[in-house]
PDB file of C-alpha atoms in Angstrom:
ATOM      1  CA  ALA A   1     174.271 100.759 102.599  1.00  0.00           C
ATOM      2  CA  GLN A   2     176.222 101.428 106.511  1.00  0.00           C
ATOM      3  CA  SER A   3     173.815 100.719 109.078  1.00  0.00           C
ATOM      4  CA  VAL A   4     174.019 100.480 112.517  1.00  0.00           C
ATOM      5  CA  THR A   5     172.287  98.354 115.029  1.00  0.00           C
ATOM      6  CA  GLN A   6     171.925  98.571 118.558  1.00  0.00           C
ATOM      7  CA  PRO A   7     170.146  95.677 119.804  1.00  0.00           C
ATOM      8  CA  ASP A   8     168.997  96.801 123.753  1.00  0.00           C
ATOM      9  CA  ILE A   9     166.535  98.507 123.815  1.00  0.00           C
ATOM     10  CA  HIS A  10     166.715  99.362 127.184  1.00  0.00           C
ATOM     11  CA  ILE A  11     169.324  98.263 129.312  1.00  0.00           C
ATOM     12  CA  THR A  12     168.935  98.604 133.965  1.00  0.00           C
ATOM     13  CA  VAL A  13     172.425  98.588 136.057  1.00  0.00           C
ATOM     14  CA  SER A  14     172.266  98.740 139.297  1.00  0.00           C
ATOM     15  CA  GLU A  15     174.861 102.424 139.983  1.00  0.00           C
ATOM     16  CA  GLY A  16     178.365 101.330 141.172  1.00  0.00           C
ATOM     17  CA  ALA A  17     177.912  98.096 138.458  1.00  0.00           C
ATOM     18  CA  SER A  18     179.847  97.934 135.301  1.00  0.00           C
ATOM     19  CA  LEU A  19     178.049  98.469 131.731  1.00  0.00           C
ATOM     20  CA  GLU A  20     178.366  97.273 128.563  1.00  0.00           C
ATOM     21  CA  LEU A  21     176.020  98.868 125.520  1.00  0.00           C
ATOM     22  CA  ARG A  22     176.079  97.713 122.611  1.00  0.00           C
ATOM     23  CA  CYS A  23     176.639  98.459 118.970  1.00  0.00           C
ATOM     24  CA  ASN A  24     177.067  96.933 116.073  1.00  0.00           C
ATOM     25  CA  TYR A  25     177.249  98.220 112.175  1.00  0.00           C
ATOM     26  CA  SER A  26     177.402  97.647 108.653  1.00  0.00           C
ATOM     27  CA  TYR A  27     180.300  99.271 106.173  1.00  0.00           C
ATOM     28  CA  GLY A  28     182.633  98.133 104.009  1.00  0.00           C
ATOM     29  CA  ALA A  29     185.865  99.650 105.144  1.00  0.00           C
ATOM     30  CA  THR A  30     187.160 100.784 108.640  1.00  0.00           C
ATOM     31  CA  PRO A  31     184.670 103.021 109.588  1.00  0.00           C
ATOM     32  CA  TYR A  32     184.106 106.073 111.482  1.00  0.00           C
ATOM     33  CA  LEU A  33     182.654 105.428 114.558  1.00  0.00           C
ATOM     34  CA  PHE A  34     180.923 107.215 117.508  1.00  0.00           C
ATOM     35  CA  TRP A  35     179.070 107.285 121.245  1.00  0.00           C
ATOM     36  CA  TYR A  36     176.758 109.707 121.407  1.00  0.00           C
ATOM     37  CA  VAL A  37     175.048 110.284 125.463  1.00  0.00           C
ATOM     38  CA  GLN A  38     171.977 112.183 125.158  1.00  0.00           C
ATOM     39  CA  SER A  39     170.330 113.558 128.823  1.00  0.00           C
ATOM     40  CA  PRO A  40     167.190 113.890 129.237  1.00  0.00           C
ATOM     41  CA  GLY A  41     165.078 116.662 128.170  1.00  0.00           C
ATOM     42  CA  GLN A  42     168.814 117.466 125.797  1.00  0.00           C
ATOM     43  CA  GLY A  43     170.678 117.507 122.631  1.00  0.00           C
ATOM     44  CA  LEU A  44     173.361 115.001 121.853  1.00  0.00           C
ATOM     45  CA  GLN A  45     176.553 115.120 122.916  1.00  0.00           C
ATOM     46  CA  LEU A  46     179.968 113.263 122.254  1.00  0.00           C
ATOM     47  CA  LEU A  47     181.695 110.649 124.262  1.00  0.00           C
ATOM     48  CA  LEU A  48     184.175 109.489 122.263  1.00  0.00           C
ATOM     49  CA  LYS A  49     185.454 108.846 118.665  1.00  0.00           C
ATOM     50  CA  TYR A  50     187.268 106.221 116.594  1.00  0.00           C
ATOM     51  CA  PHE A  51     189.048 107.047 113.222  1.00  0.00           C
ATOM     52  CA  SER A  52     192.034 104.816 113.262  1.00  0.00           C
ATOM     53  CA  GLY A  53     194.779 103.503 115.580  1.00  0.00           C
ATOM     54  CA  ASP A  54     194.359 101.970 119.025  1.00  0.00           C
ATOM     55  CA  THR A  55     191.322 100.605 119.124  1.00  0.00           C
ATOM     56  CA  LEU A  56     190.601 100.619 122.854  1.00  0.00           C
ATOM     57  CA  VAL A  57     189.345 105.044 123.171  1.00  0.00           C
ATOM     58  CA  GLN A  58     188.697 106.670 126.095  1.00  0.00           C
ATOM     59  CA  GLY A  59     186.238 109.282 126.400  1.00  0.00           C
ATOM     60  CA  ILE A  60     184.506 111.717 128.904  1.00  0.00           C
ATOM     61  CA  LYS A  61     182.698 110.822 132.010  1.00  0.00           C
ATOM     62  CA  GLY A  62     184.787 107.850 132.488  1.00  0.00           C
ATOM     63  CA  PHE A  63     183.626 106.281 129.062  1.00  0.00           C
ATOM     64  CA  GLU A  64     185.714 103.667 126.915  1.00  0.00           C
ATOM     65  CA  ALA A  65     184.829 101.692 124.163  1.00  0.00           C
ATOM     66  CA  GLU A  66     186.203  98.551 121.602  1.00  0.00           C
ATOM     67  CA  PHE A  67     186.365  98.860 117.825  1.00  0.00           C
ATOM     68  CA  LYS A  68     186.672  95.271 117.029  1.00  0.00           C
ATOM     69  CA  ARG A  69     186.955  94.596 113.104  1.00  0.00           C
ATOM     70  CA  SER A  70     186.298  91.045 113.378  1.00  0.00           C
ATOM     71  CA  GLN A  71     182.641  91.873 115.176  1.00  0.00           C
ATOM     72  CA  SER A  72     181.916  94.457 113.682  1.00  0.00           C
ATOM     73  CA  SER A  73     181.271  95.852 116.812  1.00  0.00           C
ATOM     74  CA  PHE A  74     181.875  99.354 119.154  1.00  0.00           C
ATOM     75  CA  ASN A  75     180.836  98.289 122.143  1.00  0.00           C
ATOM     76  CA  LEU A  76     180.475 101.202 124.989  1.00  0.00           C
ATOM     77  CA  ARG A  77     181.666 100.354 128.543  1.00  0.00           C
ATOM     78  CA  LYS A  78     182.214 101.998 132.295  1.00  0.00           C
ATOM     79  CA  PRO A  79     183.457 100.196 135.065  1.00  0.00           C
ATOM     80  CA  SER A  80     181.081 102.116 137.812  1.00  0.00           C
ATOM     81  CA  VAL A  81     178.214 104.074 137.071  1.00  0.00           C
ATOM     82  CA  HIS A  82     176.483 106.127 138.941  1.00  0.00           C
ATOM     83  CA  TRP A  83     173.307 107.290 138.803  1.00  0.00           C
ATOM     84  CA  SER A  84     173.709 110.342 136.997  1.00  0.00           C
ATOM     85  CA  ASP A  85     174.797 108.114 134.069  1.00  0.00           C
ATOM     86  CA  ALA A  86     171.015 107.338 133.149  1.00  0.00           C
ATOM     87  CA  ALA A  87     170.273 108.725 129.734  1.00  0.00           C
ATOM     88  CA  GLU A  88     169.816 107.354 125.670  1.00  0.00           C
ATOM     89  CA  TYR A  89     172.898 106.561 124.200  1.00  0.00           C
ATOM     90  CA  PHE A  90     173.372 106.647 120.539  1.00  0.00           C
ATOM     91  CA  CYS A  91     176.024 104.723 118.180  1.00  0.00           C
ATOM     92  CA  ALA A  92     177.004 106.104 114.992  1.00  0.00           C
ATOM     93  CA  VAL A  93     178.572 105.892 111.593  1.00  0.00           C
ATOM     94  CA  GLY A  94     179.972 108.065 109.596  1.00  0.00           C
ATOM     95  CA  ALA A  95     179.139 109.640 106.763  1.00  0.00           C
ATOM     96  CA  SER A  96     180.870 107.201 103.628  1.00  0.00           C
ATOM     97  CA  GLY A  97     181.187 106.361 100.016  1.00  0.00           C
ATOM     98  CA  GLY A  98     180.214 109.567  98.797  1.00  0.00           C
ATOM     99  CA  SER A  99     177.827 110.309 101.238  1.00  0.00           C
ATOM    100  CA  TYR A 100     177.455 113.159 103.678  1.00  0.00           C
ATOM    101  CA  ILE A 101     174.806 111.100 105.484  1.00  0.00           C
ATOM    102  CA  PRO A 102     176.224 109.600 109.364  1.00  0.00           C
ATOM    103  CA  THR A 103     173.474 107.231 110.064  1.00  0.00           C
ATOM    104  CA  PHE A 104     172.339 106.727 113.738  1.00  0.00           C
ATOM    105  CA  GLY A 105     171.529 103.255 115.972  1.00  0.00           C
ATOM    106  CA  ARG A 106     168.143 104.032 117.113  1.00  0.00           C
ATOM    107  CA  GLY A 107     169.642 104.394 120.813  1.00  0.00           C
ATOM    108  CA  THR A 108     169.690 101.991 123.937  1.00  0.00           C
ATOM    109  CA  SER A 109     168.107 103.691 127.119  1.00  0.00           C
ATOM    110  CA  LEU A 110     170.081 103.364 130.546  1.00  0.00           C
ATOM    111  CA  ILE A 111     168.601 103.028 133.827  1.00  0.00           C
ATOM    112  CA  VAL A 112     170.095 103.406 136.750  1.00  0.00           C
ATOM    113  CA  HIS A 113     168.695 101.773 140.322  1.00  0.00           C
ATOM    114  CA  PRO A 114     170.177 103.021 143.663  1.00  0.00           C
TER     115      PRO A 114
ATOM    116  CA  ASN B   1     181.547 130.154 121.595  1.00  0.00           C
ATOM    117  CA  ALA B   2     178.322 128.928 121.712  1.00  0.00           C
ATOM    118  CA  GLY B   3     177.689 126.529 119.353  1.00  0.00           C
ATOM    119  CA  VAL B   4     175.050 125.309 117.967  1.00  0.00           C
ATOM    120  CA  THR B   5     172.030 127.459 119.309  1.00  0.00           C
ATOM    121  CA  GLN B   6     168.620 126.569 118.269  1.00  0.00           C
ATOM    122  CA  THR B   7     165.224 128.371 119.170  1.00  0.00           C
ATOM    123  CA  PRO B   8     162.337 128.373 120.122  1.00  0.00           C
ATOM    124  CA  LYS B   9     162.091 125.619 122.834  1.00  0.00           C
ATOM    125  CA  PHE B  10     159.124 125.572 122.873  1.00  0.00           C
ATOM    126  CA  ARG B  11     156.169 125.492 120.525  1.00  0.00           C
ATOM    127  CA  ILE B  12     152.133 124.568 120.144  1.00  0.00           C
ATOM    128  CA  LEU B  13     151.087 124.878 116.254  1.00  0.00           C
ATOM    129  CA  LYS B  14     147.821 124.369 115.190  1.00  0.00           C
ATOM    130  CA  ILE B  15     147.130 122.539 111.780  1.00  0.00           C
ATOM    131  CA  GLY B  16     147.273 124.277 108.903  1.00  0.00           C
ATOM    132  CA  GLN B  17     150.001 126.872 110.635  1.00  0.00           C
ATOM    133  CA  SER B  18     153.113 127.917 109.503  1.00  0.00           C
ATOM    134  CA  MET B  19     156.302 128.317 111.101  1.00  0.00           C
ATOM    135  CA  THR B  20     160.124 128.235 111.264  1.00  0.00           C
ATOM    136  CA  LEU B  21     162.427 126.712 113.558  1.00  0.00           C
ATOM    137  CA  GLN B  22     165.985 128.790 113.699  1.00  0.00           C
ATOM    138  CA  CYS B  23     169.268 127.348 113.983  1.00  0.00           C
ATOM    139  CA  THR B  24     172.728 129.012 114.081  1.00  0.00           C
ATOM    140  CA  GLN B  25     175.776 127.519 114.153  1.00  0.00           C
ATOM    141  CA  ASP B  26     179.265 129.882 115.456  1.00  0.00           C
ATOM    142  CA  MET B  27     181.538 127.304 114.615  1.00  0.00           C
ATOM    143  CA  ASN B  28     182.353 127.717 111.118  1.00  0.00           C
ATOM    144  CA  HIS B  29     181.235 124.040 110.298  1.00  0.00           C
ATOM    145  CA  ASN B  30     180.237 124.088 106.778  1.00  0.00           C
ATOM    146  CA  TYR B  31     177.515 120.738 107.383  1.00  0.00           C
ATOM    147  CA  MET B  32     174.507 121.433 109.129  1.00  0.00           C
ATOM    148  CA  TYR B  33     171.456 119.102 109.258  1.00  0.00           C
ATOM    149  CA  TRP B  34     168.084 118.754 110.786  1.00  0.00           C
ATOM    150  CA  TYR B  35     166.771 116.079 112.369  1.00  0.00           C
ATOM    151  CA  ARG B  36     163.802 114.500 114.381  1.00  0.00           C
ATOM    152  CA  GLN B  37     163.482 112.484 117.150  1.00  0.00           C
ATOM    153  CA  ASP B  38     159.869 110.882 118.064  1.00  0.00           C
ATOM    154  CA  PRO B  39     159.670 108.542 120.785  1.00  0.00           C
ATOM    155  CA  GLY B  40     162.146 105.289 120.332  1.00  0.00           C
ATOM    156  CA  MET B  41     162.357 106.119 116.864  1.00  0.00           C
ATOM    157  CA  GLY B  42     165.895 107.021 117.627  1.00  0.00           C
ATOM    158  CA  LEU B  43     166.792 109.845 114.759  1.00  0.00           C
ATOM    159  CA  LYS B  44     165.542 110.758 111.766  1.00  0.00           C
ATOM    160  CA  LEU B  45     167.130 113.339 109.226  1.00  0.00           C
ATOM    161  CA  ILE B  46     164.978 115.847 107.570  1.00  0.00           C
ATOM    162  CA  TYR B  47     167.751 117.619 105.528  1.00  0.00           C
ATOM    163  CA  TYR B  48     171.391 118.897 105.309  1.00  0.00           C
ATOM    164  CA  SER B  49     173.754 120.947 103.658  1.00  0.00           C
ATOM    165  CA  VAL B  50     176.895 120.640 103.147  1.00  0.00           C
ATOM    166  CA  GLY B  51     177.652 124.273 102.417  1.00  0.00           C
ATOM    167  CA  ALA B  52     175.731 127.691 102.124  1.00  0.00           C
ATOM    168  CA  GLY B  53     173.590 127.790  98.818  1.00  0.00           C
ATOM    169  CA  ILE B  54     173.281 124.303  99.056  1.00  0.00           C
ATOM    170  CA  THR B  55     170.902 121.811 100.755  1.00  0.00           C
ATOM    171  CA  ASP B  56     169.753 118.178 100.118  1.00  0.00           C
ATOM    172  CA  LYS B  57     167.083 115.820 101.264  1.00  0.00           C
ATOM    173  CA  GLY B  58     167.399 113.019 104.251  1.00  0.00           C
ATOM    174  CA  GLU B  59     165.389 110.073 104.833  1.00  0.00           C
ATOM    175  CA  VAL B  60     161.580 112.354 105.233  1.00  0.00           C
ATOM    176  CA  PRO B  61     161.862 115.912 104.318  1.00  0.00           C
ATOM    177  CA  ASN B  62     157.680 115.896 103.479  1.00  0.00           C
ATOM    178  CA  GLY B  63     156.234 118.920 104.535  1.00  0.00           C
ATOM    179  CA  TYR B  64     159.470 120.453 105.642  1.00  0.00           C
ATOM    180  CA  ASN B  65     161.863 123.066 103.829  1.00  0.00           C
ATOM    181  CA  VAL B  66     164.982 124.257 104.053  1.00  0.00           C
ATOM    182  CA  SER B  67     167.208 127.163 103.138  1.00  0.00           C
ATOM    183  CA  ARG B  68     170.978 128.214 103.662  1.00  0.00           C
ATOM    184  CA  SER B  69     171.879 131.745 102.806  1.00  0.00           C
ATOM    185  CA  THR B  70     174.800 132.026 105.249  1.00  0.00           C
ATOM    186  CA  THR B  71     177.776 129.347 106.643  1.00  0.00           C
ATOM    187  CA  GLU B  72     175.963 129.779 110.432  1.00  0.00           C
ATOM    188  CA  ASP B  73     172.310 129.904 109.475  1.00  0.00           C
ATOM    189  CA  PHE B  74     169.856 126.612 109.030  1.00  0.00           C
ATOM    190  CA  PRO B  75     166.284 127.451 108.981  1.00  0.00           C
ATOM    191  CA  LEU B  76     163.999 124.449 108.649  1.00  0.00           C
ATOM    192  CA  ARG B  77     159.974 125.714 107.815  1.00  0.00           C
ATOM    193  CA  LEU B  78     157.402 124.269 108.391  1.00  0.00           C
ATOM    194  CA  GLU B  79     154.244 125.389 105.735  1.00  0.00           C
ATOM    195  CA  LEU B  80     151.343 123.519 106.896  1.00  0.00           C
ATOM    196  CA  ALA B  81     151.664 122.005 110.151  1.00  0.00           C
ATOM    197  CA  ALA B  82     149.887 118.720 111.179  1.00  0.00           C
ATOM    198  CA  PRO B  83     149.855 116.302 113.907  1.00  0.00           C
ATOM    199  CA  SER B  84     151.843 113.893 112.048  1.00  0.00           C
ATOM    200  CA  GLN B  85     154.711 117.208 112.882  1.00  0.00           C
ATOM    201  CA  THR B  86     154.581 116.887 116.753  1.00  0.00           C
ATOM    202  CA  SER B  87     158.077 115.840 117.471  1.00  0.00           C
ATOM    203  CA  VAL B  88     161.467 116.783 119.279  1.00  0.00           C
ATOM    204  CA  TYR B  89     163.625 118.624 116.611  1.00  0.00           C
ATOM    205  CA  PHE B  90     167.057 118.763 116.339  1.00  0.00           C
ATOM    206  CA  CYS B  91     170.034 120.458 114.449  1.00  0.00           C
ATOM    207  CA  ALA B  92     173.465 120.004 114.133  1.00  0.00           C
ATOM    208  CA  SER B  93     176.951 120.803 112.490  1.00  0.00           C
ATOM    209  CA  SER B  94     180.106 119.236 110.853  1.00  0.00           C
ATOM    210  CA  ALA B  95     183.279 120.178 110.279  1.00  0.00           C
ATOM    211  CA  GLY B  96     183.484 117.638 108.259  1.00  0.00           C
ATOM    212  CA  VAL B  97     181.686 114.725 106.112  1.00  0.00           C
ATOM    213  CA  TYR B  98     183.835 112.127 108.775  1.00  0.00           C
ATOM    214  CA  ASN B  99     183.819 114.594 112.074  1.00  0.00           C
ATOM    215  CA  GLU B 100     181.449 114.317 114.945  1.00  0.00           C
ATOM    216  CA  GLN B 101     178.609 116.387 114.974  1.00  0.00           C
ATOM    217  CA  PHE B 102     177.816 119.484 117.201  1.00  0.00           C
ATOM    218  CA  PHE B 103     173.740 119.514 118.185  1.00  0.00           C
ATOM    219  CA  GLY B 104     171.365 122.223 119.279  1.00  0.00           C
ATOM    220  CA  PRO B 105     169.280 121.499 122.755  1.00  0.00           C
ATOM    221  CA  GLY B 106     166.338 121.099 120.638  1.00  0.00           C
ATOM    222  CA  THR B 107     162.981 122.495 119.737  1.00  0.00           C
ATOM    223  CA  ARG B 108     159.789 120.879 121.223  1.00  0.00           C
ATOM    224  CA  LEU B 109     157.274 120.603 119.411  1.00  0.00           C
ATOM    225  CA  THR B 110     153.216 120.393 119.557  1.00  0.00           C
ATOM    226  CA  VAL B 111     150.972 120.321 116.500  1.00  0.00           C
ATOM    227  CA  LEU B 112     147.137 120.252 117.370  1.00  0.00           C
TER     228      LEU B 112
END
């Protein structure tokens, strides 16, 4: 069965600093990978996705993520964090193997200090 | 294009009461999902549907029921509310099994 691990429950960064949120997955073939963001009191919004091709994908709000097959990782990055980036971030793997259910990680809460 | 809408936004129930959480999408998506989110626990899938008339259980279906009579609507029914069902509920839809999900704004439910 596929799984997604986000090893960091909380990450604290200063405004203007760079950010990397980790995501590791367990999956037999090339996965469909997603990063979502959830602002306080809101639903989840897609940041970016990877299906195939270029392993570095660009998303909204200046975020990017890199798919590394050898490390089973899909880490999310941003070169300079803004206070408005404070939110919960979820990594997800798309459905596979006859299942209709995507798998979400437990989320990483990003705290931004001024 | 409203995307995924959910009503109500907030609700307080007494133990044993029933209610229906409404979810509607206007993107003609076949796939729809109900999740609950508890603090620090991520998303847990309650039920999902792959098309009108077809529903199936997710990870935590006990105490809930769903129906899917149209492509647009996917209501979630709580028959006998319990304090353990206090949570934030999200509905989502997707064009296909490999596509991203679009989420509604959520319903915050408290059972006292």
